Amino acid sequence: MSIAYYEQDRFFHLKNEHFSYCMRVDDHGHLWHLYYGAPIGLTGAEPLVNYQKHTSFWSVLPGEPNSIDTVPLEYPGSGTADLRPCALTTVDAGFDGVTDLRFDSYEILAGKPHIDGLPQVYLNEGEIAETLKITLKDSVKELYADLYYTLFGFSGALSRFTVIRNGGHSTVRLQKAMTATLSFGDKDFELIHLHGAWGREFELERTPLTKSVQTISSFRGSSSHTANPFAALVRPDTTEDSGEAYGMSIIYSSNFEIETETDTFDCVRVNIGINERGFEWTLNPGESFTTPEAIFVYSANGLTAMSQTYQKLYQNNLIRGYWRDRLRPVLLNSWEGVSFHFDGEKMRSMARASARMGVDLFVVDDGWFGLRDNDHCALGDWVPNEPKLGGTLGELVKYVNDLGMDFGLWFEPEMISEDSDLYRAHPGWAIKVPNRAASLGRHQMILDLTRADVREYIVSAVTGVLRSANIVYVKWDMNRNMSEIGSEQLPGERNGEFFHRYILGLYEVLERITTEFPHILFESCSGGGGRFDPGMAYYMPQNWTSDNTDAIARLHIQYGCSMVYPPSLMTCHVSKVPNGRTKRVVPFETRANVAMQGSFGYEFDPSLLTDEQIELIHEEIKEYKQYADLVLHGRFYRLVSPFTTDACAFETVAEDKSVAIATYVFTAGVAMTSRRRLRLKGLDADAVYTETHSGQTYSGSFLMNAGILLPAQRFDFDSVRYIFERRS
Ligand code: DGJ
């Protein structure tokens, strides 16, 4: 790993065993992006410089040889002759809308600087990293942009973030402040991104890059179900195992934007960061603004290598705390079983059945507080409904503990119902624009987390409940998009700061609560995967992946999710059939096989199960636990895509290749097909493996090259799970 600066060419070369990243400063102070890709040996800029010829329509500054509209600028300002989508737009009180950034200085720092108030990748004890800080300056506004690049000694990822500083004497308004820009000298790429909807998250789409602007973004006040804050540029021939892939992921949970433009010269520019739509920030003299961090991953060997780099980095250097590396409790969540419709005896009977199933953690979802018997009321009133619970919360928790299980509880702390004591006491705490109606989402409004008093209330309400009983798990939900944005306390001209201030407020609240309760396992949720992003993963080591628990739908969702996120972050539950969302009837065994891809649990009313079903589940949990460490922390491989075939298969292999677990699911019945083979990946080619259920032995090379012969499909949505253990 090295960060080198060659004075003669003013050439920067960041290099490790995975990639080279090259830039240079030209005679006029423009910082050029020259190269990002497989490692190269190079000590000067010249071989990489490619001046694009410009014609009369390209504007040129006096004294400069070429138009910056044709230069691959590393962090482009705006209002200049560079008319492509830019990284930074600013305006001052005199309406000077030009931001002309030129090289000022650079510094090489040991380690990785801490980013105040935002989630970020961190270093563990003994891990090394090096950071390049390049400062660009707009001399007229005396505005600085510090570009940070961190290389890691233990990962092929590249971290980027930017700090904008006002060093002048007048106020400047930021209208767009992206984290980073990437440039490519050709357009021979396809764009992969994770589109979706509530109940259909992580829909993997791969499209050619077109000659125009393509934007992956959210404007929903959260990273959203609709778009995950991730995209990849890949070569048309890139597969799981070969070809180039450039991954781009933002550690942020609010409005984001990944904007690609293919320009006139067929060069590609990508800007990544906070969505400029709905963003403004006032920077007074002496103030600074820090963008969220972006993580880039270059892979020369296909998508699996890219995903594994993300999964490992996010598992070991983003997720934090007590639960990071621990096996997660197998839980039963009450929501899909009974929703709001329960009383104390119902919960207790569900708890008794859960204990017989062998689950570790019993979770009471929505409906335990205030007068919450439906979704029209009570959000904000975080007081246990004792008549409904049949006693105090502490008594219910004790009942569950006495059955040998831990207890977990659902909250939706950012919300407020109009029909709540909280709203009656503090109507101004809800987000709304004065004199306008506010849309309701799921009949609820959102608390204004830009306000310190609201944040204080949330912390004290949630921690008060957590202190009142032996609660070891919290599901932190958030169930609507933001609209009619307005805050009583934010002056009108700073309304454009709302979205970012909201998420900074939420991050502050989460930091305080998770620090006070380091042993509680927090699970993020936003109607499933509406805020399944790296920002949330910094505070909460688990995320409810989707409200769609149909196993076949889940194959798609979990497959897409695995592009970026580690299995431990992804929670997967077995639910009843016909499935509530899709009405599909998937066999019990397949439902479990699919849910065993991540942090495992159940979501139905267990008190309705027969003794025989309880016994089966008991065995299933035992088997999951035997391999839970492998599932959560092994190397994950996508084997067969449900998006392009009539099946899905995935595999996890231990780091030392001693054991692997592979699952194959038939997603559609097809007549007259011969038996298929499943080819595994990542095994020790020369070793002999025993498949534990059948006792059959195979060489690693056989399993990877010829493939295990799958059984014929017996019924719709049939599946098989194999465990291969290396013979010593
Ligand atoms: C949405 C979540 O995704 C569900 O799992 C459940 O917790 C409900 N909210 C409860 O209202």
CSV table of N, CA and C and ligand atoms in Angstrom, one decimal, residues 335 365-366 410 442 475 477 479 525 527-528 544 547, ligand 1:
chain,number,residue,atom,x,y,z
A,335,TRP,N,-45.1,-10.3,14.9
A,335,TRP,CA,-45.9,-9.4,14.0
A,335,TRP,C,-46.7,-10.2,13.0
A,365,ASP,N,-43.6,-7.4,18.8
A,365,ASP,CA,-43.6,-6.3,17.8
A,365,ASP,C,-44.6,-5.3,18.2
A,366,ASP,N,-45.1,-4.6,17.2
A,366,ASP,CA,-46.0,-3.4,17.4
A,366,ASP,C,-47.2,-3.8,18.2
A,410,TRP,N,-40.3,-4.0,20.0
A,410,TRP,CA,-40.4,-3.1,18.8
A,410,TRP,C,-40.6,-1.7,19.2
A,442,ARG,N,-49.1,5.8,6.3
A,442,ARG,CA,-49.5,4.8,7.3
A,442,ARG,C,-50.2,5.5,8.4
A,475,LYS,N,-36.1,-3.7,18.0
A,475,LYS,CA,-36.3,-3.5,16.5
A,475,LYS,C,-36.8,-2.1,16.4
A,477,ASP,N,-38.0,0.7,14.0
A,477,ASP,CA,-38.8,0.7,12.8
A,477,ASP,C,-39.0,2.1,12.3
A,479,ASN,N,-41.7,3.9,9.3
A,479,ASN,CA,-42.7,3.4,8.3
A,479,ASN,C,-43.3,4.5,7.4
A,525,CYS,N,-35.1,-1.3,10.9
A,525,CYS,CA,-36.2,-1.8,10.0
A,525,CYS,C,-36.9,-0.5,9.4
A,527,GLY,N,-40.2,-0.7,7.4
A,527,GLY,CA,-41.1,-1.4,6.6
A,527,GLY,C,-40.3,-2.5,5.8
A,528,GLY,N,-39.4,-3.2,6.5
A,528,GLY,CA,-38.5,-4.1,5.8
A,528,GLY,C,-37.2,-3.3,5.4
A,544,TRP,N,-33.9,-5.7,9.2
A,544,TRP,CA,-35.0,-6.5,8.7
A,544,TRP,C,-35.0,-6.3,7.2
A,547,ASP,N,-40.5,-6.8,4.4
A,547,ASP,CA,-41.7,-7.3,4.9
A,547,ASP,C,-42.3,-8.5,4.1
B,1,DGJ,C1,-43.2,-2.6,9.6
B,1,DGJ,C2,-42.2,-3.7,9.8
B,1,DGJ,O1,-41.5,-4.0,8.7
B,1,DGJ,C3,-43.0,-5.0,10.3
B,1,DGJ,O2,-42.1,-6.0,10.5
B,1,DGJ,C4,-43.7,-4.7,11.6
B,1,DGJ,O3,-42.7,-4.4,12.6
B,1,DGJ,C5,-44.6,-3.5,11.4
B,1,DGJ,N1,-44.0,-2.4,10.8
B,1,DGJ,C6,-45.3,-3.1,12.7
B,1,DGJ,O4,-46.0,-2.0,12.6
